[in-house]
XYZ file of C-alpha atoms in Angstrom:
624
model
C 121.820 146.350 -213.870
C 119.302 147.140 -216.727
C 115.961 145.304 -217.041
C 114.628 144.101 -220.126
C 110.872 145.628 -220.669
C 108.473 142.605 -221.901
C 104.849 143.434 -223.223
C 102.673 140.542 -222.980
C 99.785 140.141 -226.191
C 96.821 139.615 -224.273
C 93.255 138.684 -225.561
C 91.622 139.514 -222.594
C 91.874 142.373 -220.338
C 94.250 142.527 -216.536
C 92.295 142.609 -213.783
C 92.942 146.077 -212.047
C 95.123 145.206 -208.899
C 97.288 147.267 -206.743
C 100.168 144.923 -208.287
C 101.268 143.717 -211.286
C 100.035 139.932 -212.257
C 101.229 137.801 -214.756
C 100.528 135.547 -217.404
C 100.679 131.668 -217.407
C 101.349 129.139 -219.940
C 101.052 125.125 -219.682
C 103.672 123.326 -221.160
C 102.222 120.847 -223.293
C 103.487 117.219 -223.631
C 106.670 117.761 -221.174
C 107.948 114.158 -221.331
C 109.426 113.885 -224.905
C 107.212 115.673 -226.604
C 104.464 113.369 -226.283
C 103.154 112.990 -222.741
C 102.847 114.402 -219.388
C 104.004 114.297 -215.912
C 101.973 111.484 -213.908
C 98.747 112.520 -212.029
C 98.828 112.117 -208.317
C 98.129 113.931 -205.017
C 99.553 113.656 -201.394
C 103.347 113.933 -202.234
C 106.378 116.235 -203.255
C 107.800 117.612 -206.602
C 111.246 118.881 -206.458
C 113.608 120.527 -209.337
C 116.918 119.703 -209.666
C 120.058 119.479 -211.682
C 121.190 115.684 -210.468
C 123.355 115.247 -213.385
C 125.233 118.364 -213.373
C 124.730 119.567 -216.844
C 123.115 122.935 -216.447
C 119.303 121.741 -217.080
C 116.699 121.465 -214.313
C 115.375 117.945 -214.152
C 111.955 116.837 -212.621
C 111.346 114.453 -209.837
C 107.874 113.246 -207.805
C 106.992 111.332 -205.289
C 103.283 110.414 -204.154
C 100.355 108.598 -203.425
C 97.130 108.348 -201.573
C 97.433 104.473 -200.653
C 96.522 102.796 -203.956
C 97.990 101.893 -206.859
C 96.483 104.623 -209.288
C 97.995 107.467 -207.159
C 101.432 105.777 -205.996
C 104.299 107.022 -208.412
C 107.753 107.566 -207.826
C 109.374 109.768 -211.232
C 112.811 110.865 -212.027
C 112.896 113.119 -215.378
C 115.919 114.245 -217.192
C 115.596 117.672 -218.297
C 116.540 117.968 -222.172
C 117.934 121.004 -223.921
C 114.821 121.491 -226.294
C 112.718 121.918 -223.026
C 111.556 118.495 -223.035
C 111.902 115.749 -220.227
C 112.601 111.842 -220.780
C 112.024 109.350 -218.070
C 114.844 107.972 -216.712
C 113.238 106.263 -213.610
C 114.052 102.673 -214.514
C 117.767 103.296 -215.015
C 117.658 103.576 -210.736
C 116.539 100.087 -209.906
C 115.912 100.610 -206.352
C 113.514 103.671 -206.273
C 110.036 102.868 -205.468
C 107.051 104.495 -204.563
C 105.419 105.479 -201.262
C 101.854 107.226 -200.060
C 101.688 110.323 -197.880
C 105.412 111.193 -198.918
C 107.971 113.632 -199.070
C 111.701 113.713 -200.558
C 114.863 115.907 -200.485
C 117.858 116.436 -202.636
C 121.018 116.888 -200.594
C 124.962 116.127 -201.349
C 125.519 113.760 -197.947
C 129.172 113.494 -198.564
C 129.969 116.750 -200.529
C 131.320 114.944 -203.870
C 129.422 117.666 -205.453
C 126.785 115.293 -206.772
C 123.047 115.640 -205.458
C 121.942 112.499 -203.528
C 118.323 111.501 -202.710
C 115.945 111.430 -199.253
C 112.660 109.678 -199.612
C 110.004 108.969 -197.285
C 106.210 107.643 -197.102
C 104.420 104.490 -196.771
C 104.697 101.296 -198.688
C 102.039 98.606 -197.722
C 100.871 100.402 -194.621
C 104.409 100.850 -193.084
C 106.352 104.084 -192.775
C 110.035 103.756 -194.366
C 112.836 106.384 -194.975
C 114.985 105.917 -197.746
C 118.452 107.433 -198.651
C 119.842 106.908 -202.311
C 123.746 108.198 -203.157
C 123.978 109.420 -206.305
C 126.735 107.453 -208.319
C 127.829 110.726 -210.413
C 129.482 110.510 -213.966
C 128.656 108.998 -216.613
C 125.643 107.416 -215.206
C 124.105 109.552 -212.255
C 122.061 106.531 -210.805
C 120.608 106.659 -207.368
C 121.830 103.440 -205.470
C 120.074 102.645 -202.187
C 122.192 102.716 -198.749
C 120.325 100.719 -196.853
C 123.070 101.199 -193.975
C 122.980 104.731 -193.939
C 118.923 104.435 -193.732
C 118.891 102.551 -190.739
C 120.015 105.858 -188.597
C 116.526 107.406 -189.328
C 113.371 106.606 -188.171
C 110.602 105.383 -190.714
C 108.453 108.984 -191.718
C 105.242 109.679 -193.343
C 102.985 112.587 -193.585
C 100.336 110.395 -191.673
C 97.518 111.217 -193.773
C 96.517 112.478 -197.170
C 95.445 115.635 -196.350
C 98.692 116.870 -194.022
C 101.305 118.727 -195.529
C 103.961 117.291 -197.167
C 106.875 119.952 -196.440
C 108.637 117.739 -193.693
C 112.091 117.701 -194.787
C 114.517 120.565 -194.528
C 117.975 120.389 -195.822
C 120.522 123.212 -193.777
C 123.714 123.749 -192.045
C 122.608 123.910 -188.577
C 126.236 124.283 -186.972
C 127.936 125.971 -189.826
C 130.755 123.266 -190.544
C 130.357 122.506 -194.162
C 128.230 119.464 -193.903
C 124.361 119.813 -194.927
C 122.455 118.534 -191.962
C 118.599 117.377 -192.070
C 115.828 118.656 -190.031
C 113.103 116.039 -190.016
C 109.372 115.786 -189.079
C 106.429 113.641 -189.559
C 104.696 110.409 -188.334
C 107.457 107.819 -187.131
C 104.997 104.542 -187.816
C 106.063 103.494 -184.604
C 107.809 104.877 -181.430
C 110.921 106.539 -181.935
C 112.013 106.801 -178.099
C 115.221 108.709 -178.863
C 112.955 111.715 -180.050
C 109.602 111.422 -178.464
C 111.426 111.075 -175.125
C 109.865 107.834 -174.167
C 106.114 109.479 -174.006
C 104.876 107.105 -176.521
C 104.155 110.146 -179.442
C 104.704 108.862 -182.708
C 105.533 111.941 -183.850
C 109.009 113.313 -184.683
C 110.791 116.486 -184.921
C 114.505 116.068 -184.775
C 117.697 117.434 -186.392
C 119.829 114.559 -188.286
C 123.423 115.854 -188.257
C 125.853 115.182 -190.754
C 129.238 114.049 -189.339
C 131.364 114.400 -192.545
C 128.882 111.762 -194.961
C 127.141 109.804 -192.181
C 124.103 111.031 -190.153
C 123.417 110.901 -186.030
C 120.987 112.021 -183.841
C 121.115 115.230 -182.258
C 120.165 114.789 -178.691
C 118.631 117.083 -176.471
C 118.763 120.023 -178.560
C 116.514 122.143 -176.780
C 118.601 123.761 -174.196
C 120.621 120.587 -173.630
C 118.120 118.763 -171.716
C 115.218 117.746 -173.566
C 114.094 117.170 -177.338
C 111.843 119.033 -180.076
C 108.357 119.020 -179.352
C 106.618 115.831 -181.009
C 104.537 116.956 -183.926
C 103.345 116.209 -187.297
C 100.526 116.986 -189.784
C 102.094 120.797 -190.330
C 105.272 121.492 -191.452
C 109.187 122.630 -191.041
C 110.899 125.518 -191.974
C 114.378 126.822 -191.297
C 115.934 130.849 -191.839
C 118.318 133.250 -189.550
C 115.228 134.713 -188.053
C 117.642 137.318 -185.839
C 120.716 137.606 -188.305
C 122.943 136.243 -185.749
C 124.773 133.716 -188.070
C 122.751 130.688 -187.638
C 120.138 128.920 -188.984
C 117.123 128.545 -186.486
C 113.735 126.434 -186.811
C 110.215 127.083 -187.103
C 107.674 123.704 -186.477
C 103.789 123.106 -186.843
C 101.549 120.294 -186.567
C 99.448 118.387 -183.979
C 100.857 116.672 -180.399
C 98.959 114.591 -178.384
C 98.817 116.840 -175.177
C 98.550 120.300 -176.797
C 96.442 119.711 -180.113
C 98.072 121.927 -182.543
C 100.856 124.415 -182.025
C 103.372 126.329 -183.855
C 106.840 126.755 -182.039
C 110.188 128.839 -182.698
C 113.449 127.769 -181.537
C 116.364 129.726 -181.581
C 119.851 128.666 -182.457
C 122.183 129.107 -179.625
C 125.651 128.029 -182.030
C 126.668 125.338 -179.470
C 124.650 122.323 -180.625
C 121.741 123.808 -178.774
C 118.528 125.363 -179.336
C 116.256 127.695 -177.092
C 112.262 128.252 -177.780
C 111.404 131.721 -178.573
C 107.995 132.392 -176.238
C 105.702 135.168 -176.146
C 104.406 135.048 -180.061
C 100.929 134.408 -180.306
C 100.876 131.673 -182.916
C 98.263 129.786 -183.819
C 98.791 126.088 -184.888
C 97.475 124.196 -187.169
C 97.557 121.082 -189.406
C 97.208 120.560 -193.109
C 98.901 123.682 -193.712
C 102.071 125.500 -193.661
C 103.906 127.946 -191.465
C 107.123 129.355 -193.465
C 109.647 131.969 -193.002
C 109.291 135.138 -195.878
C 110.844 138.568 -195.492
C 107.438 140.455 -196.187
C 108.921 143.864 -195.752
C 112.643 143.532 -197.357
C 114.254 144.649 -194.157
C 116.784 141.508 -194.343
C 114.796 139.994 -191.246
C 112.535 136.932 -191.839
C 108.800 137.289 -190.908
C 106.476 134.433 -190.728
C 103.279 133.346 -192.477
C 100.971 130.711 -190.641
C 98.437 129.080 -192.884
C 96.379 126.139 -191.887
C 93.301 124.676 -190.082
C 93.083 125.550 -186.290
C 91.930 121.764 -184.921
C 91.599 123.569 -181.319
C 88.808 125.832 -182.706
C 86.507 123.565 -185.028
C 89.108 123.332 -187.723
C 88.809 126.967 -188.695
C 90.688 127.682 -191.758
C 92.893 130.870 -190.889
C 96.326 132.949 -192.272
C 98.198 134.874 -189.866
C 101.558 137.184 -190.482
C 103.761 137.794 -187.968
C 106.641 140.795 -188.715
C 109.866 140.348 -187.059
C 110.684 143.415 -185.093
C 114.378 142.499 -185.128
C 114.389 142.058 -181.354
C 113.593 138.896 -181.024
C 109.817 139.643 -181.184
C 107.237 139.725 -183.362
C 104.082 141.391 -184.160
C 100.719 139.249 -185.348
C 98.864 141.105 -188.113
C 94.964 139.863 -188.546
C 93.275 138.574 -191.894
C 91.364 141.915 -191.775
C 94.606 143.947 -192.228
C 96.680 141.856 -194.573
C 93.977 139.666 -196.769
C 95.209 136.429 -195.611
C 92.910 133.462 -195.779
C 93.878 129.937 -194.580
C 92.832 126.235 -195.133
C 94.932 123.057 -196.283
C 97.882 124.261 -198.279
C 101.095 123.903 -199.659
C 103.330 126.884 -200.400
C 105.793 128.489 -202.934
C 107.406 131.616 -201.930
C 109.180 133.767 -204.227
C 108.885 137.277 -206.310
C 107.206 136.164 -208.978
C 106.316 139.444 -210.763
C 109.460 141.086 -210.254
C 109.017 144.011 -208.129
C 111.358 143.368 -205.762
C 108.722 142.404 -203.022
C 108.560 138.607 -202.191
C 104.693 136.985 -203.124
C 103.690 133.619 -202.319
C 101.391 131.031 -203.895
C 99.000 128.523 -202.423
C 97.655 125.269 -203.351
C 95.298 123.069 -201.647
C 91.808 122.747 -199.903
C 90.190 126.195 -199.341
C 92.653 127.820 -200.110
C 92.534 126.853 -203.964
C 95.881 127.864 -206.201
C 95.727 131.390 -205.396
C 98.557 134.087 -205.699
C 98.994 136.471 -202.974
C 100.820 139.488 -204.547
C 103.037 141.555 -201.879
C 101.646 145.184 -202.137
C 104.733 146.348 -199.835
C 102.715 147.415 -196.895
C 102.189 144.093 -195.203
C 99.021 143.809 -197.558
C 98.519 141.414 -199.940
C 96.291 141.255 -203.094
C 94.649 137.700 -203.924
C 94.299 136.541 -207.484
C 93.090 132.843 -208.485
C 95.579 131.159 -211.162
C 94.687 131.053 -214.905
C 94.346 128.860 -216.419
C 92.140 127.198 -214.646
C 92.647 124.023 -215.681
C 95.593 123.941 -213.560
C 93.993 124.614 -210.370
C 94.574 121.929 -208.026
C 94.696 120.864 -204.549
C 96.605 117.925 -202.105
C 99.770 118.124 -204.033
C 102.534 120.116 -204.027
C 103.620 123.298 -205.628
C 107.365 124.835 -206.906
C 108.896 127.982 -208.211
C 111.813 127.363 -210.394
C 113.810 128.934 -213.171
C 113.224 126.470 -215.817
C 113.665 128.468 -219.361
C 115.822 130.843 -217.744
C 114.127 133.920 -219.264
C 114.256 135.801 -216.368
C 110.641 135.071 -215.294
C 110.322 132.511 -212.469
C 107.937 129.575 -213.298
C 105.280 127.571 -211.510
C 104.868 123.415 -211.111
C 102.006 122.153 -209.330
C 100.152 118.655 -208.997
C 97.453 117.164 -207.373
C 93.406 116.768 -207.802
C 91.382 119.116 -209.619
C 87.793 119.336 -208.432
C 84.919 118.714 -210.925
C 83.846 122.367 -211.484
C 82.188 121.919 -214.598
C 85.364 121.719 -216.995
C 85.746 118.144 -215.607
C 87.855 116.958 -212.717
C 91.530 115.159 -213.395
C 95.223 115.103 -211.819
C 96.980 118.006 -213.141
C 100.914 117.784 -212.888
C 101.814 120.885 -214.871
C 104.587 123.322 -215.649
C 103.246 126.784 -216.178
C 105.793 129.124 -217.986
C 105.437 132.754 -216.432
C 105.137 134.983 -219.815
C 105.163 138.181 -217.885
C 102.842 140.794 -218.346
C 102.094 144.220 -218.933
C 104.596 146.306 -216.924
C 106.607 143.325 -215.585
C 110.415 142.940 -216.511
C 112.205 140.579 -216.612
C 114.113 139.734 -213.775
C 117.819 140.291 -214.041
C 121.001 138.751 -211.501
C 122.240 140.936 -208.710
C 125.517 141.729 -208.795
C 128.337 139.332 -207.629
C 129.568 140.470 -204.282
C 132.695 142.707 -203.568
C 135.494 142.843 -201.435
C 135.456 139.262 -200.142
C 137.556 138.588 -197.532
C 138.527 135.106 -195.791
C 140.553 134.906 -192.651
C 141.222 132.407 -189.762
C 140.409 132.937 -186.058
C 142.296 130.690 -184.185
C 140.670 131.273 -180.779
C 137.053 130.759 -182.436
C 138.629 127.894 -185.189
C 136.736 129.054 -187.690
C 137.113 130.955 -190.997
C 135.740 134.338 -190.792
C 134.080 135.311 -194.163
C 133.254 138.621 -195.121
C 132.098 140.805 -197.687
C 129.898 144.183 -199.057
C 126.566 143.892 -199.568
C 125.297 143.132 -203.041
C 123.087 145.299 -205.207
C 120.266 144.470 -207.321
C 118.009 146.316 -209.721
C 114.689 145.341 -207.857
C 115.650 143.383 -204.424
C 116.529 145.950 -201.724
C 120.393 145.637 -200.634
C 119.130 144.754 -196.993
C 116.548 141.668 -198.321
C 119.813 140.112 -200.790
C 120.704 136.621 -199.540
C 123.937 134.575 -199.787
C 124.934 131.477 -200.682
C 128.569 129.962 -199.796
C 130.899 127.697 -201.633
C 134.034 125.740 -200.451
C 136.125 123.789 -201.809
C 138.782 121.560 -199.696
C 142.153 120.350 -200.745
C 140.898 116.620 -201.109
C 138.207 117.585 -203.366
C 135.320 117.997 -201.156
C 132.820 120.927 -201.837
C 130.061 122.330 -199.923
C 126.792 124.965 -200.942
C 124.690 126.587 -198.449
C 121.910 125.720 -201.095
C 123.456 123.605 -203.993
C 124.586 125.526 -207.435
C 126.828 125.813 -210.279
C 129.772 126.915 -209.244
C 130.823 128.340 -212.451
C 127.363 130.542 -212.807
C 125.989 130.558 -209.587
C 122.800 129.102 -211.055
C 120.747 127.572 -208.189
C 120.639 123.564 -209.055
C 117.650 122.526 -206.348
C 114.244 124.085 -206.039
C 111.246 122.943 -204.157
C 113.255 121.907 -201.200
C 113.927 124.224 -198.682
C 117.751 125.206 -198.177
C 117.890 128.489 -196.290
C 120.393 131.158 -197.434
C 122.767 133.460 -195.450
C 120.559 137.076 -194.925
C 123.851 138.924 -193.573
C 127.041 139.545 -195.464
C 129.139 138.013 -193.244
C 129.569 134.078 -191.797
C 131.498 132.087 -189.422
C 132.739 128.881 -191.035
C 133.653 126.119 -188.467
C 136.136 123.708 -190.425
C 140.154 123.246 -189.403
C 142.372 125.597 -190.750
C 143.547 124.170 -194.343
C 146.064 125.356 -196.512
C 144.686 125.811 -200.164
C 140.983 125.949 -199.319
C 138.618 127.973 -201.624
C 135.640 130.124 -200.452
C 133.558 132.087 -202.413
C 130.130 133.903 -202.087
C 127.286 134.520 -204.596
C 124.226 137.000 -204.075
C 120.795 135.511 -204.544
C 117.277 138.146 -205.172
C 113.931 137.606 -204.200
C 113.468 136.415 -207.766
C 115.790 133.234 -206.890
C 118.110 134.105 -209.138
C 122.242 134.264 -208.530
C 125.054 136.011 -208.982
C 128.270 134.638 -210.161
C 130.444 133.302 -207.424
C 133.336 136.103 -205.917
C 135.898 135.123 -204.142
C 139.020 136.703 -202.434
C 141.455 136.406 -205.566
C 144.000 135.053 -203.000
C 142.078 131.745 -202.587
C 143.395 128.772 -204.449
C 141.766 129.693 -207.689
C 144.252 131.105 -210.105
C 144.184 132.521 -213.884
C 144.736 129.746 -216.720
C 147.614 131.564 -218.678
C 146.923 132.498 -222.112
C 149.603 129.826 -223.352
C 147.345 127.350 -221.519
C 144.580 127.488 -223.856
C 143.057 129.413 -227.203
C 139.037 129.828 -227.665
C 137.526 131.720 -230.743
C 135.089 131.920 -233.228
C 135.526 131.802 -237.148
C 132.010 132.475 -238.646
C 130.047 130.054 -236.868
C 132.895 127.475 -235.702
C 134.003 127.815 -232.314
C 137.635 126.450 -231.891
C 138.563 124.823 -228.546
C 142.639 124.554 -228.300
C 144.365 122.797 -225.072
C 147.753 123.966 -225.287
C 149.095 122.915 -221.704
C 150.029 119.609 -220.558
C 147.251 118.637 -218.805
C 143.630 117.840 -219.253
C 141.440 121.256 -219.937
C 137.316 121.244 -219.046
C 135.823 123.436 -221.430
C 132.455 124.570 -220.517
C 130.376 126.538 -223.078
C 127.398 128.845 -221.445
C 124.688 131.102 -223.046
C 124.854 134.783 -221.617
C 122.038 133.621 -219.126
C 124.526 131.053 -217.610
C 123.114 127.861 -219.229
C 125.395 125.403 -219.708
C 125.170 124.331 -223.717
C 128.097 121.519 -223.728
C 131.193 120.400 -222.052
C 134.303 119.406 -223.505
C 137.327 117.667 -221.740
C 140.061 118.247 -224.055
C 143.516 115.993 -223.488
C 146.812 117.731 -223.447
C 147.573 119.269 -226.902
C 143.923 118.481 -228.524
C 141.832 120.624 -230.359
C 138.165 120.829 -231.389
C 136.010 122.683 -233.628
C 131.914 123.247 -232.767
C 129.198 124.461 -235.223
C 127.390 126.577 -233.238
C 124.425 128.642 -233.611
C 124.220 132.648 -234.183
C 124.972 134.402 -231.127
C 127.030 135.511 -228.005
C 128.768 132.619 -225.597
C 130.623 132.273 -222.347
C 133.468 129.512 -222.511
C 134.859 128.831 -219.059
C 138.303 126.720 -219.326
C 139.397 124.852 -215.992
C 142.752 123.356 -216.065
C 143.669 121.527 -212.474
C 142.849 124.582 -210.227
C 143.204 127.160 -212.589
C 140.301 129.128 -214.505
C 139.699 131.664 -217.136
C 136.516 132.575 -219.151
C 136.034 133.665 -222.608
C 133.276 135.898 -224.439
C 132.910 134.975 -228.209
C 130.335 136.083 -230.651
C 129.356 134.311 -234.046
C 129.267 136.691 -237.061
C 125.540 137.268 -238.056
């Protein structure tokens, strides 16, 4: 795939690094062109397409225990790059301090629901909000479902907010939850009756409802009780099941980090022999540093056992269940309180990371490709902050992944404040725009009656920068009853991801066992995702339930700058007009026999037509 080389005209000289850095530009007045997002700290921000229009929306929940910093906000993304505050349309939403959140399609209806945690009035609460779907897309509290959860929070303003992870731990096509934090009281079923208020647990999604996975460690005990750190998930040993990584404070052991291997039978086993440090106020995360397809680990935080010393460690996956620790003098890592965002930012095929927090400042760590990293502080300086969270997301879909962050900006001569910014990645000298990987080829699906699962296989995809071994995959499933499942929520038509900032681990290998009953008419497809979080289109076997719309059923053509859509079938047809980057520009449902003419700008477009389970795509161009 060919890349477009972008040269940035810059008024200042770039620093001389071993890697190419990029230039950032703050989006001014994003809320309807007249204001900014709320200034706050101690919470979570997420980018999500909650209304299925192909445009990323913005969500934030945060607060430090006072009305000035306690906010909840849902902002709809608009086609012109602005955002509209639609929080009040969902009357049940309310702000919390020491909070976090996660978007998840609980019932596989194609609409992303919302879970929030945090303190309100001194008590911790977990709330579940169901997405009403079209046309209103409101979030309505499901108080009954929330009752199965403990009330969770991060406990203090300084602790990390990555305490919720969405993942399908048992490969059954329903997204489960890994939860962590302070329970605000003794949740005996999880803590084992040991009077600890700290929680690490899996909430199993039982076809649209949640239940606690009891005694997951070897079938006899619970996960260690922790809070103050973070949780993460990935298939670190490439065996087809997602494993979990937990860090935080335990009443008996102080700060610890533990890795649990998923055994594929509703149980997990702790992997011992890894020289983890353990911390509070930071994050421990999976990251494939060396592009071998096996998840490595970075551990960044403050060591409570050692006078709260700040540290940063790298653990390289040896592909045999062991890890080798690399020290700061080898890697140039450093520690402190932090929120992490992980992606290939400069489009060189290597995964970088960004830290925002106390002592870690707002700092890029550029991957040099040899287990070392180059540090660079964020510019513009006005965006530097701590105590919030940070996210990479493809906001304007120009091939350069963008950055968002919020928190407290210390008074350093420029004045203090509460930045809550979107920063557009404008590329840089020698930094080319990223393009999506090729769609997977030779997808095969077969049902193994003995294992009671679908065995899905495909050839490894290719990409212009990300090596084939490092490409990850997203799985899509649709059952005849209309239920849809994604490993990571995405647009089925384009493959574009719908969620950023919430952890959804992807599949690291080119095969997957899906434990669902054999069902006639099931549709299964796979897309490829590169290190820059760009996704290919979905590819299926060709023998799935999707058929091609016949030429007689619809017509799509352009005359001048008029786009003509005609539905000649006897059913309702859905016409989705996209630009060549896969961004949905408009959608039209035409009744049987209906036609429509649309004036469009000069350019090229893809029009996707769906009639029942039949689809077809047209590429058209206007006259210049």
